[in-house]
Amino acid sequence: MKYSVIIPIDLKIRPFNILKKVKNILNKINNDIEVVFGHNDRNSIFDTYLKIIIRRKNNVKLISGNFYTKLVCQSLLRNRAVEQCSCDYIYLMDVDCLFDKELSDNCINEIKNDKSPFVILPCLYLSKKGSRVISKLNREEMFDKYISFKKDLYLHLAIPSANIFMKKKDYIAIGGFDENFTGHGGEDFEFMIKLALFHKNIKPTKDLMLNRFYKAPLLSQGFRKYLALNSLPYFFEKKLVFHIYHSKNKFLKYFRQYHKNSRLLQEKIQIQEELQENSESLLALYENLCQKYGVDIDKYAVLFDSYKPRFLSLDGFLLFLRRL
């Protein structure tokens, strides 16, 4: 098989939605690709159904166990899945993302041909409407909608995202995902920073561990900026993943772990080398990429945009009307 797709599954939260997305992934996967689900079995009727639909595919593995009983630990599920995968190359994917075989094959071939040691793609988070529209449009058409500010179709762009293509041996070399992260957030950035430092794709700068959130991708700072330096060129190649909409109850303990995990992230990344001064500019890279690909400097102005209309505002009302 060409490569293994690694997907963590825990059906404690929104089981119907996740099972629907599992079936969609299984329908898109060819027999030349291995899919390995790391599954926390809570012995529910949903877990039983998952086992039934997985049995129908010869190229799919379900690494299932009662690994924990409380908060979701995606790090552990990914680690158990990678331990049992058969391929030398892996794609770390979220169950909420659309599987795009052409895109995935291309990224794996880039690593196989030594063009890059790993690939971290941007991910466009779709709205409810966008998640319906994407079934009718291809990747480039959805990309064009995004850069045209079709705000009713998307929520935001994550650059970088946790859609990672890499060698299995590198996953093992950096110790996989840290299983101390439970609930929402932190583990993906910790892993990406370790991977990029391992390959010397980012430098140990004084501002590397600055954890400041921006919705405008080109205005990011700290590790988000340095990781985006590697991901931004893929945006210009229209290589991005789509995240299908799902509801989010931020009062659940799973989501309330975010700030705790942010603090844990600072503790986990310990750099032994002497820290350097900040020297790389995301804005300069953007300008260089515009020149390289022959596009006007304002063509991707959406990357500077963090605009989100307030619910009770004229702009918000106009956006509502457009969605009707």
PDB file of C-alpha atoms in Angstrom:
ATOM      1  CA  MET A   1       0.000   0.000   0.000  1.00  0.00           C
ATOM      2  CA  LYS A   2       1.115   3.584  -0.679  1.00  0.00           C
ATOM      3  CA  TYR A   3       0.610   5.068   2.780  1.00  0.00           C
ATOM      4  CA  SER A   4      -1.442   4.857   5.967  1.00  0.00           C
ATOM      5  CA  VAL A   5      -4.126   7.369   6.941  1.00  0.00           C
ATOM      6  CA  ILE A   6      -4.223   7.739  10.736  1.00  0.00           C
ATOM      7  CA  ILE A   7      -7.538   8.841  12.297  1.00  0.00           C
ATOM      8  CA  PRO A   8      -8.447   9.012  16.017  1.00  0.00           C
ATOM      9  CA  ILE A   9     -12.023   8.064  16.949  1.00  0.00           C
ATOM     10  CA  ASP A  10     -13.855   8.543  20.245  1.00  0.00           C
ATOM     11  CA  LEU A  11     -17.658   8.416  20.089  1.00  0.00           C
ATOM     12  CA  LYS A  12     -18.304  10.023  23.471  1.00  0.00           C
ATOM     13  CA  ILE A  13     -19.234  13.342  21.788  1.00  0.00           C
ATOM     14  CA  ARG A  14     -21.545  13.681  18.690  1.00  0.00           C
ATOM     15  CA  PRO A  15     -21.430   9.955  17.743  1.00  0.00           C
ATOM     16  CA  PHE A  16     -23.960  10.205  14.874  1.00  0.00           C
ATOM     17  CA  ASN A  17     -21.970  12.972  13.192  1.00  0.00           C
ATOM     18  CA  ILE A  18     -18.656  11.129  13.539  1.00  0.00           C
ATOM     19  CA  LEU A  19     -20.045   7.816  12.260  1.00  0.00           C
ATOM     20  CA  LYS A  20     -21.446   9.597   9.202  1.00  0.00           C
ATOM     21  CA  LYS A  21     -17.998  11.046   8.495  1.00  0.00           C
ATOM     22  CA  VAL A  22     -16.307   7.670   9.011  1.00  0.00           C
ATOM     23  CA  LYS A  23     -18.574   6.162   6.348  1.00  0.00           C
ATOM     24  CA  ASN A  24     -17.793   9.041   3.990  1.00  0.00           C
ATOM     25  CA  ILE A  25     -14.045   8.463   4.434  1.00  0.00           C
ATOM     26  CA  LEU A  26     -14.431   4.723   3.836  1.00  0.00           C
ATOM     27  CA  ASN A  27     -16.312   5.420   0.603  1.00  0.00           C
ATOM     28  CA  LYS A  28     -13.489   7.633  -0.693  1.00  0.00           C
ATOM     29  CA  ILE A  29     -10.512   5.422   0.239  1.00  0.00           C
ATOM     30  CA  ASN A  30      -9.033   3.181  -2.477  1.00  0.00           C
ATOM     31  CA  ASN A  31      -7.634  -0.282  -1.807  1.00  0.00           C
ATOM     32  CA  ASP A  32      -4.067   0.966  -2.326  1.00  0.00           C
ATOM     33  CA  ILE A  33      -4.318   3.097   0.833  1.00  0.00           C
ATOM     34  CA  GLU A  34      -4.435   1.781   4.385  1.00  0.00           C
ATOM     35  CA  VAL A  35      -6.730   3.436   6.940  1.00  0.00           C
ATOM     36  CA  VAL A  36      -5.978   2.926  10.626  1.00  0.00           C
ATOM     37  CA  PHE A  37      -8.469   4.151  13.209  1.00  0.00           C
ATOM     38  CA  GLY A  38      -7.254   4.554  16.768  1.00  0.00           C
ATOM     39  CA  HIS A  39     -10.489   3.891  18.651  1.00  0.00           C
ATOM     40  CA  ASN A  40     -11.356   4.318  22.312  1.00  0.00           C
ATOM     41  CA  ASP A  41     -14.041   1.686  22.890  1.00  0.00           C
ATOM     42  CA  ARG A  42     -16.599   2.838  25.467  1.00  0.00           C
ATOM     43  CA  ASN A  43     -18.709  -0.288  24.809  1.00  0.00           C
ATOM     44  CA  SER A  44     -21.668   1.717  23.540  1.00  0.00           C
ATOM     45  CA  ILE A  45     -24.043   0.834  20.728  1.00  0.00           C
ATOM     46  CA  PHE A  46     -22.182   3.395  18.590  1.00  0.00           C
ATOM     47  CA  ASP A  47     -18.871   1.598  19.157  1.00  0.00           C
ATOM     48  CA  THR A  48     -20.502  -1.679  18.127  1.00  0.00           C
ATOM     49  CA  TYR A  49     -21.809  -0.098  14.927  1.00  0.00           C
ATOM     50  CA  LEU A  50     -18.358   1.332  14.147  1.00  0.00           C
ATOM     51  CA  LYS A  51     -16.870  -2.176  14.361  1.00  0.00           C
ATOM     52  CA  ILE A  52     -19.531  -3.504  12.001  1.00  0.00           C
ATOM     53  CA  ILE A  53     -18.935  -0.946   9.235  1.00  0.00           C
ATOM     54  CA  ILE A  54     -15.136  -1.283   9.519  1.00  0.00           C
ATOM     55  CA  ARG A  55     -15.219  -5.066   9.040  1.00  0.00           C
ATOM     56  CA  ARG A  56     -16.408  -4.579   5.470  1.00  0.00           C
ATOM     57  CA  LYS A  57     -13.059  -3.123   4.329  1.00  0.00           C
ATOM     58  CA  ASN A  58      -9.916  -5.235   3.952  1.00  0.00           C
ATOM     59  CA  ASN A  59      -7.598  -2.228   3.884  1.00  0.00           C
ATOM     60  CA  VAL A  60      -8.969  -0.752   7.133  1.00  0.00           C
ATOM     61  CA  LYS A  61      -7.703  -1.462  10.643  1.00  0.00           C
ATOM     62  CA  LEU A  62      -9.511  -0.635  13.872  1.00  0.00           C
ATOM     63  CA  ILE A  63      -7.072  -0.420  16.785  1.00  0.00           C
ATOM     64  CA  SER A  64      -9.696  -0.592  19.460  1.00  0.00           C
ATOM     65  CA  GLY A  65      -9.453  -0.736  23.238  1.00  0.00           C
ATOM     66  CA  ASN A  66     -10.846   0.687  26.444  1.00  0.00           C
ATOM     67  CA  PHE A  67      -7.819   2.980  26.697  1.00  0.00           C
ATOM     68  CA  TYR A  68      -9.405   5.516  29.069  1.00  0.00           C
ATOM     69  CA  THR A  69     -12.817   6.302  30.549  1.00  0.00           C
ATOM     70  CA  LYS A  70     -12.877  10.081  30.969  1.00  0.00           C
ATOM     71  CA  LEU A  71     -11.628  12.881  28.700  1.00  0.00           C
ATOM     72  CA  VAL A  72     -10.840  12.212  25.047  1.00  0.00           C
ATOM     73  CA  CYS A  73      -7.110  11.740  24.417  1.00  0.00           C
ATOM     74  CA  GLN A  74      -6.488  12.004  20.688  1.00  0.00           C
ATOM     75  CA  SER A  75      -2.728  11.780  21.264  1.00  0.00           C
ATOM     76  CA  LEU A  76      -3.041   8.268  22.670  1.00  0.00           C
ATOM     77  CA  LEU A  77      -5.371   7.157  19.875  1.00  0.00           C
ATOM     78  CA  ARG A  78      -3.000   8.406  17.186  1.00  0.00           C
ATOM     79  CA  ASN A  79      -0.032   6.735  18.861  1.00  0.00           C
ATOM     80  CA  ARG A  80      -1.806   3.366  19.085  1.00  0.00           C
ATOM     81  CA  ALA A  81      -2.840   3.622  15.422  1.00  0.00           C
ATOM     82  CA  VAL A  82       0.663   4.485  14.165  1.00  0.00           C
ATOM     83  CA  GLU A  83       2.111   1.564  16.136  1.00  0.00           C
ATOM     84  CA  GLN A  84      -0.063  -0.805  14.087  1.00  0.00           C
ATOM     85  CA  CYS A  85       0.105   0.823  10.649  1.00  0.00           C
ATOM     86  CA  SER A  86       1.874  -1.077   7.854  1.00  0.00           C
ATOM     87  CA  CYS A  87       3.292   1.723   5.712  1.00  0.00           C
ATOM     88  CA  ASP A  88       6.442   3.824   5.847  1.00  0.00           C
ATOM     89  CA  TYR A  89       4.506   7.018   5.085  1.00  0.00           C
ATOM     90  CA  ILE A  90       1.562   8.329   7.063  1.00  0.00           C
ATOM     91  CA  TYR A  91      -1.126  10.988   6.793  1.00  0.00           C
ATOM     92  CA  LEU A  92      -2.398  12.282  10.136  1.00  0.00           C
ATOM     93  CA  MET A  93      -5.998  13.282   9.515  1.00  0.00           C
ATOM     94  CA  ASP A  94      -8.989  14.415  11.544  1.00  0.00           C
ATOM     95  CA  VAL A  95     -12.267  12.533  11.090  1.00  0.00           C
ATOM     96  CA  ASP A  96     -14.031  15.855  10.400  1.00  0.00           C
ATOM     97  CA  CYS A  97     -11.908  16.539   7.312  1.00  0.00           C
ATOM     98  CA  LEU A  98     -12.733  15.537   3.749  1.00  0.00           C
ATOM     99  CA  PHE A  99     -10.384  12.944   2.315  1.00  0.00           C
ATOM    100  CA  ASP A 100      -8.969  14.112  -1.030  1.00  0.00           C
ATOM    101  CA  LYS A 101      -7.051  11.274  -2.705  1.00  0.00           C
ATOM    102  CA  GLU A 102      -5.434  13.402  -5.416  1.00  0.00           C
ATOM    103  CA  LEU A 103      -4.180  15.883  -2.831  1.00  0.00           C
ATOM    104  CA  SER A 104      -3.006  13.172  -0.427  1.00  0.00           C
ATOM    105  CA  ASP A 105      -1.160  11.223  -3.117  1.00  0.00           C
ATOM    106  CA  ASN A 106       0.555  14.426  -4.224  1.00  0.00           C
ATOM    107  CA  CYS A 107       1.754  15.270  -0.709  1.00  0.00           C
ATOM    108  CA  ILE A 108       3.047  11.758  -0.047  1.00  0.00           C
ATOM    109  CA  ASN A 109       4.911  11.771  -3.380  1.00  0.00           C
ATOM    110  CA  GLU A 110       6.527  15.081  -2.422  1.00  0.00           C
ATOM    111  CA  ILE A 111       8.003  13.395   0.649  1.00  0.00           C
ATOM    112  CA  LYS A 112       8.961  10.227  -1.231  1.00  0.00           C
ATOM    113  CA  ASN A 113      10.797  12.321  -3.839  1.00  0.00           C
ATOM    114  CA  ASP A 114      12.683  14.217  -1.114  1.00  0.00           C
ATOM    115  CA  LYS A 115      11.137  17.566  -2.048  1.00  0.00           C
ATOM    116  CA  SER A 116      10.189  18.078   1.589  1.00  0.00           C
ATOM    117  CA  PRO A 117      10.698  16.060   4.816  1.00  0.00           C
ATOM    118  CA  PHE A 118       7.044  16.619   5.776  1.00  0.00           C
ATOM    119  CA  VAL A 119       3.945  18.490   4.594  1.00  0.00           C
ATOM    120  CA  ILE A 120       1.558  20.449   6.822  1.00  0.00           C
ATOM    121  CA  LEU A 121      -1.419  21.720   4.855  1.00  0.00           C
ATOM    122  CA  PRO A 122      -3.749  24.665   5.518  1.00  0.00           C
ATOM    123  CA  CYS A 123      -7.306  23.696   6.481  1.00  0.00           C
ATOM    124  CA  LEU A 124     -10.423  25.673   5.622  1.00  0.00           C
ATOM    125  CA  TYR A 125     -13.196  25.318   8.206  1.00  0.00           C
ATOM    126  CA  LEU A 126     -16.552  25.359   6.434  1.00  0.00           C
ATOM    127  CA  SER A 127     -19.857  26.717   7.667  1.00  0.00           C
ATOM    128  CA  LYS A 128     -23.059  24.663   7.569  1.00  0.00           C
ATOM    129  CA  LYS A 129     -23.796  26.039   4.128  1.00  0.00           C
ATOM    130  CA  GLY A 130     -20.226  25.521   2.950  1.00  0.00           C
ATOM    131  CA  SER A 131     -20.368  21.894   4.105  1.00  0.00           C
ATOM    132  CA  ARG A 132     -23.385  21.381   1.852  1.00  0.00           C
ATOM    133  CA  VAL A 133     -21.960  23.307  -1.117  1.00  0.00           C
ATOM    134  CA  ILE A 134     -18.672  21.387  -1.185  1.00  0.00           C
ATOM    135  CA  SER A 135     -20.442  18.254  -2.441  1.00  0.00           C
ATOM    136  CA  LYS A 136     -21.125  20.150  -5.675  1.00  0.00           C
ATOM    137  CA  LEU A 137     -17.740  21.855  -6.140  1.00  0.00           C
ATOM    138  CA  ASN A 138     -14.136  20.696  -6.444  1.00  0.00           C
ATOM    139  CA  ARG A 139     -11.203  21.897  -4.351  1.00  0.00           C
ATOM    140  CA  GLU A 140     -10.170  24.715  -6.677  1.00  0.00           C
ATOM    141  CA  GLU A 141     -13.733  26.017  -6.948  1.00  0.00           C
ATOM    142  CA  MET A 142     -14.066  26.092  -3.142  1.00  0.00           C
ATOM    143  CA  PHE A 143     -10.677  27.811  -2.946  1.00  0.00           C
ATOM    144  CA  ASP A 144     -11.910  30.502  -5.334  1.00  0.00           C
ATOM    145  CA  LYS A 145     -15.005  31.013  -3.182  1.00  0.00           C
ATOM    146  CA  TYR A 146     -12.794  31.573  -0.162  1.00  0.00           C
ATOM    147  CA  ILE A 147     -10.486  34.143  -1.762  1.00  0.00           C
ATOM    148  CA  SER A 148     -13.599  35.926  -3.095  1.00  0.00           C
ATOM    149  CA  PHE A 149     -14.772  36.534   0.500  1.00  0.00           C
ATOM    150  CA  LYS A 150     -17.825  34.241   0.275  1.00  0.00           C
ATOM    151  CA  LYS A 151     -18.147  34.480   4.033  1.00  0.00           C
ATOM    152  CA  ASP A 152     -21.335  32.461   4.251  1.00  0.00           C
ATOM    153  CA  LEU A 153     -19.396  29.361   3.139  1.00  0.00           C
ATOM    154  CA  TYR A 154     -16.547  29.287   5.643  1.00  0.00           C
ATOM    155  CA  LEU A 155     -15.666  29.995   9.269  1.00  0.00           C
ATOM    156  CA  HIS A 156     -11.903  30.503   9.161  1.00  0.00           C
ATOM    157  CA  LEU A 157      -8.643  29.223   7.714  1.00  0.00           C
ATOM    158  CA  ALA A 158      -6.202  27.319   9.910  1.00  0.00           C
ATOM    159  CA  ILE A 159      -2.638  27.709   8.693  1.00  0.00           C
ATOM    160  CA  PRO A 160      -1.003  25.530   9.811  1.00  0.00           C
ATOM    161  CA  SER A 161      -3.443  22.724  10.605  1.00  0.00           C
ATOM    162  CA  ALA A 162      -3.074  19.227  12.018  1.00  0.00           C
ATOM    163  CA  ASN A 163      -3.245  17.663   8.525  1.00  0.00           C
ATOM    164  CA  ILE A 164       0.280  16.289   8.439  1.00  0.00           C
ATOM    165  CA  PHE A 165       2.052  14.028   5.918  1.00  0.00           C
ATOM    166  CA  MET A 166       5.318  12.488   7.068  1.00  0.00           C
ATOM    167  CA  LYS A 167       7.519   9.419   7.423  1.00  0.00           C
ATOM    168  CA  LYS A 168       6.586   6.909  10.086  1.00  0.00           C
ATOM    169  CA  LYS A 169      10.192   6.717  11.253  1.00  0.00           C
ATOM    170  CA  ASP A 170      10.136  10.473  11.991  1.00  0.00           C
ATOM    171  CA  TYR A 171       6.949  10.047  14.012  1.00  0.00           C
ATOM    172  CA  ILE A 172       8.749   7.477  16.151  1.00  0.00           C
ATOM    173  CA  ALA A 173      11.948   9.538  16.351  1.00  0.00           C
ATOM    174  CA  ILE A 174      10.205  12.551  17.903  1.00  0.00           C
ATOM    175  CA  GLY A 175       8.210  10.412  20.323  1.00  0.00           C
ATOM    176  CA  GLY A 176       4.788  10.707  18.694  1.00  0.00           C
ATOM    177  CA  PHE A 177       2.040  12.752  20.319  1.00  0.00           C
ATOM    178  CA  ASP A 178       2.302  13.631  24.004  1.00  0.00           C
ATOM    179  CA  GLU A 179      -0.416  11.724  25.862  1.00  0.00           C
ATOM    180  CA  ASN A 180      -0.488  14.234  28.713  1.00  0.00           C
ATOM    181  CA  PHE A 181      -2.768  16.380  26.539  1.00  0.00           C
ATOM    182  CA  THR A 182      -6.413  15.476  27.090  1.00  0.00           C
ATOM    183  CA  GLY A 183      -9.465  17.277  25.804  1.00  0.00           C
ATOM    184  CA  HIS A 184      -9.284  20.038  23.214  1.00  0.00           C
ATOM    185  CA  GLY A 185      -6.111  21.689  21.940  1.00  0.00           C
ATOM    186  CA  GLY A 186      -2.362  21.735  22.431  1.00  0.00           C
ATOM    187  CA  GLU A 187      -1.243  18.292  21.302  1.00  0.00           C
ATOM    188  CA  ASP A 188      -1.194  19.133  17.585  1.00  0.00           C
ATOM    189  CA  PHE A 189       0.965  22.244  18.007  1.00  0.00           C
ATOM    190  CA  GLU A 190       3.322  20.423  20.382  1.00  0.00           C
ATOM    191  CA  PHE A 191       3.756  17.690  17.759  1.00  0.00           C
ATOM    192  CA  MET A 192       4.234  20.096  14.829  1.00  0.00           C
ATOM    193  CA  ILE A 193       6.799  22.179  16.711  1.00  0.00           C
ATOM    194  CA  LYS A 194       8.774  19.020  17.613  1.00  0.00           C
ATOM    195  CA  LEU A 195       8.628  17.826  14.002  1.00  0.00           C
ATOM    196  CA  ALA A 196       9.736  21.165  12.538  1.00  0.00           C
ATOM    197  CA  LEU A 197      12.575  21.537  15.065  1.00  0.00           C
ATOM    198  CA  PHE A 198      13.664  17.942  14.376  1.00  0.00           C
ATOM    199  CA  HIS A 199      14.071  18.753  10.675  1.00  0.00           C
ATOM    200  CA  LYS A 200      15.435  22.250  11.394  1.00  0.00           C
ATOM    201  CA  ASN A 201      12.582  23.782   9.403  1.00  0.00           C
ATOM    202  CA  ILE A 202      12.072  26.335  12.152  1.00  0.00           C
ATOM    203  CA  LYS A 203      14.683  27.964  14.354  1.00  0.00           C
ATOM    204  CA  PRO A 204      14.707  28.202  18.159  1.00  0.00           C
ATOM    205  CA  THR A 205      13.880  31.914  18.238  1.00  0.00           C
ATOM    206  CA  LYS A 206      13.094  33.977  21.322  1.00  0.00           C
ATOM    207  CA  ASP A 207       9.486  34.429  20.223  1.00  0.00           C
ATOM    208  CA  LEU A 208       8.916  30.834  19.067  1.00  0.00           C
ATOM    209  CA  MET A 209       6.699  29.844  21.987  1.00  0.00           C
ATOM    210  CA  LEU A 210       4.558  32.965  21.883  1.00  0.00           C
ATOM    211  CA  ASN A 211       0.988  31.641  21.963  1.00  0.00           C
ATOM    212  CA  ARG A 212      -1.180  34.402  20.549  1.00  0.00           C
ATOM    213  CA  PHE A 213      -4.309  33.539  18.588  1.00  0.00           C
ATOM    214  CA  TYR A 214      -5.187  35.367  15.369  1.00  0.00           C
ATOM    215  CA  LYS A 215      -7.944  34.611  12.889  1.00  0.00           C
ATOM    216  CA  ALA A 216      -6.149  36.620  10.209  1.00  0.00           C
ATOM    217  CA  PRO A 217      -3.571  34.034   9.013  1.00  0.00           C
ATOM    218  CA  LEU A 218      -0.891  36.501   7.858  1.00  0.00           C
ATOM    219  CA  LEU A 219      -0.968  38.414  11.143  1.00  0.00           C
ATOM    220  CA  SER A 220      -0.043  35.432  13.315  1.00  0.00           C
ATOM    221  CA  GLN A 221       2.933  35.455  15.676  1.00  0.00           C
ATOM    222  CA  GLY A 222       5.011  32.944  17.605  1.00  0.00           C
ATOM    223  CA  PHE A 223       4.901  29.274  16.680  1.00  0.00           C
ATOM    224  CA  ARG A 224       1.805  29.818  14.520  1.00  0.00           C
ATOM    225  CA  LYS A 225       3.800  32.215  12.344  1.00  0.00           C
ATOM    226  CA  TYR A 226       6.855  29.966  12.040  1.00  0.00           C
ATOM    227  CA  LEU A 227       4.793  26.895  11.209  1.00  0.00           C
ATOM    228  CA  ALA A 228       2.798  28.975   8.705  1.00  0.00           C
ATOM    229  CA  LEU A 229       6.058  29.763   6.894  1.00  0.00           C
ATOM    230  CA  ASN A 230       6.080  26.102   5.850  1.00  0.00           C
ATOM    231  CA  SER A 231       2.355  25.898   5.084  1.00  0.00           C
ATOM    232  CA  LEU A 232       1.774  29.139   3.164  1.00  0.00           C
ATOM    233  CA  PRO A 233       3.353  27.928  -0.128  1.00  0.00           C
ATOM    234  CA  TYR A 234       0.772  25.123  -0.278  1.00  0.00           C
ATOM    235  CA  PHE A 235      -1.986  27.715  -0.132  1.00  0.00           C
ATOM    236  CA  PHE A 236      -0.586  29.309  -3.303  1.00  0.00           C
ATOM    237  CA  GLU A 237      -0.690  25.857  -4.911  1.00  0.00           C
ATOM    238  CA  LYS A 238      -4.354  25.558  -3.861  1.00  0.00           C
ATOM    239  CA  LYS A 239      -3.495  22.577  -1.707  1.00  0.00           C
ATOM    240  CA  LEU A 240      -5.729  22.728   1.315  1.00  0.00           C
ATOM    241  CA  VAL A 241      -8.011  20.451   3.317  1.00  0.00           C
ATOM    242  CA  PHE A 242     -11.660  21.134   4.120  1.00  0.00           C
ATOM    243  CA  HIS A 243     -13.085  20.698   7.611  1.00  0.00           C
ATOM    244  CA  ILE A 244     -16.785  19.804   7.576  1.00  0.00           C
ATOM    245  CA  TYR A 245     -18.976  21.726   9.993  1.00  0.00           C
ATOM    246  CA  HIS A 246     -20.104  20.291  13.309  1.00  0.00           C
ATOM    247  CA  SER A 247     -21.746  21.907  16.301  1.00  0.00           C
ATOM    248  CA  LYS A 248     -19.586  22.710  19.309  1.00  0.00           C
ATOM    249  CA  ASN A 249     -20.721  22.894  22.923  1.00  0.00           C
ATOM    250  CA  LYS A 250     -17.988  24.955  24.562  1.00  0.00           C
ATOM    251  CA  PHE A 251     -19.395  24.196  28.013  1.00  0.00           C
ATOM    252  CA  LEU A 252     -18.302  20.564  27.738  1.00  0.00           C
ATOM    253  CA  LYS A 253     -15.228  19.712  29.788  1.00  0.00           C
ATOM    254  CA  TYR A 254     -13.533  18.571  26.564  1.00  0.00           C
ATOM    255  CA  PHE A 255     -13.433  22.166  25.273  1.00  0.00           C
ATOM    256  CA  ARG A 256     -12.763  23.704  28.687  1.00  0.00           C
ATOM    257  CA  GLN A 257      -9.363  21.969  28.677  1.00  0.00           C
ATOM    258  CA  TYR A 258      -8.071  24.411  26.050  1.00  0.00           C
ATOM    259  CA  HIS A 259      -6.399  26.881  28.435  1.00  0.00           C
ATOM    260  CA  LYS A 260      -4.913  24.107  30.561  1.00  0.00           C
ATOM    261  CA  ASN A 261      -3.444  22.533  27.434  1.00  0.00           C
ATOM    262  CA  SER A 262      -2.059  25.909  26.340  1.00  0.00           C
ATOM    263  CA  ARG A 263      -0.119  26.115  29.596  1.00  0.00           C
ATOM    264  CA  LEU A 264       1.022  22.512  29.206  1.00  0.00           C
ATOM    265  CA  LEU A 265       2.315  23.308  25.716  1.00  0.00           C
ATOM    266  CA  GLN A 266       4.657  25.933  27.157  1.00  0.00           C
ATOM    267  CA  GLU A 267       6.023  23.378  29.637  1.00  0.00           C
ATOM    268  CA  LYS A 268       6.520  20.619  27.071  1.00  0.00           C
ATOM    269  CA  ILE A 269       8.620  22.500  24.507  1.00  0.00           C
ATOM    270  CA  GLN A 270      12.000  22.923  26.153  1.00  0.00           C
ATOM    271  CA  ILE A 271      14.723  24.202  23.814  1.00  0.00           C
ATOM    272  CA  GLN A 272      18.297  23.524  24.894  1.00  0.00           C
ATOM    273  CA  GLU A 273      19.979  25.663  22.215  1.00  0.00           C
ATOM    274  CA  GLU A 274      20.644  29.376  22.524  1.00  0.00           C
ATOM    275  CA  LEU A 275      17.575  31.291  21.410  1.00  0.00           C
ATOM    276  CA  GLN A 276      17.974  33.445  18.304  1.00  0.00           C
ATOM    277  CA  GLU A 277      16.427  36.773  17.369  1.00  0.00           C
ATOM    278  CA  ASN A 278      13.308  36.827  15.216  1.00  0.00           C
ATOM    279  CA  SER A 279      14.485  37.094  11.600  1.00  0.00           C
ATOM    280  CA  GLU A 280      11.777  35.651   9.310  1.00  0.00           C
ATOM    281  CA  SER A 281       8.742  37.533   8.071  1.00  0.00           C
ATOM    282  CA  LEU A 282       5.478  35.898   7.053  1.00  0.00           C
ATOM    283  CA  LEU A 283       4.507  39.065   5.190  1.00  0.00           C
ATOM    284  CA  ALA A 284       7.776  39.025   3.210  1.00  0.00           C
ATOM    285  CA  LEU A 285       7.178  35.377   2.296  1.00  0.00           C
ATOM    286  CA  TYR A 286       3.674  36.273   1.107  1.00  0.00           C
ATOM    287  CA  GLU A 287       5.078  39.003  -1.157  1.00  0.00           C
ATOM    288  CA  ASN A 288       7.731  36.637  -2.540  1.00  0.00           C
ATOM    289  CA  LEU A 289       5.114  33.960  -3.249  1.00  0.00           C
ATOM    290  CA  CYS A 290       2.950  36.497  -5.070  1.00  0.00           C
ATOM    291  CA  GLN A 291       5.932  37.269  -7.297  1.00  0.00           C
ATOM    292  CA  LYS A 292       6.764  33.586  -7.786  1.00  0.00           C
ATOM    293  CA  TYR A 293       3.224  32.620  -8.802  1.00  0.00           C
ATOM    294  CA  GLY A 294       2.591  35.811 -10.764  1.00  0.00           C
ATOM    295  CA  VAL A 295      -0.414  37.012  -8.771  1.00  0.00           C
ATOM    296  CA  ASP A 296      -1.316  40.523  -7.676  1.00  0.00           C
ATOM    297  CA  ILE A 297      -0.375  41.381  -4.110  1.00  0.00           C
ATOM    298  CA  ASP A 298      -4.050  41.862  -3.191  1.00  0.00           C
ATOM    299  CA  LYS A 299      -5.384  38.656  -4.778  1.00  0.00           C
ATOM    300  CA  TYR A 300      -5.275  36.781  -1.467  1.00  0.00           C
ATOM    301  CA  ALA A 301      -6.292  39.740   0.681  1.00  0.00           C
ATOM    302  CA  VAL A 302      -8.561  37.356   2.600  1.00  0.00           C
ATOM    303  CA  LEU A 303      -5.437  36.115   4.399  1.00  0.00           C
ATOM    304  CA  PHE A 304      -5.252  39.489   6.134  1.00  0.00           C
ATOM    305  CA  ASP A 305      -8.899  39.373   7.142  1.00  0.00           C
ATOM    306  CA  SER A 306     -10.091  38.508  10.640  1.00  0.00           C
ATOM    307  CA  TYR A 307     -13.535  39.936  10.040  1.00  0.00           C
ATOM    308  CA  LYS A 308     -16.475  38.194  11.653  1.00  0.00           C
ATOM    309  CA  PRO A 309     -19.722  40.194  11.862  1.00  0.00           C
ATOM    310  CA  ARG A 310     -21.445  40.582  15.205  1.00  0.00           C
ATOM    311  CA  PHE A 311     -24.759  38.765  15.392  1.00  0.00           C
ATOM    312  CA  LEU A 312     -26.746  41.947  16.049  1.00  0.00           C
ATOM    313  CA  SER A 313     -25.285  44.189  13.346  1.00  0.00           C
ATOM    314  CA  LEU A 314     -26.150  45.365   9.837  1.00  0.00           C
ATOM    315  CA  ASP A 315     -23.318  43.305   8.366  1.00  0.00           C
ATOM    316  CA  GLY A 316     -24.495  40.263  10.264  1.00  0.00           C
ATOM    317  CA  PHE A 317     -28.055  40.779   8.987  1.00  0.00           C
ATOM    318  CA  LEU A 318     -26.862  41.162   5.393  1.00  0.00           C
ATOM    319  CA  LEU A 319     -24.833  37.970   5.708  1.00  0.00           C
ATOM    320  CA  PHE A 320     -27.928  36.210   7.062  1.00  0.00           C
ATOM    321  CA  LEU A 321     -29.926  37.379   4.038  1.00  0.00           C
ATOM    322  CA  ARG A 322     -27.250  36.038   1.683  1.00  0.00           C
ATOM    323  CA  ARG A 323     -27.482  32.628   3.351  1.00  0.00           C
ATOM    324  CA  LEU A 324     -31.220  32.366   2.659  1.00  0.00           C
TER     325      LEU A 324
END
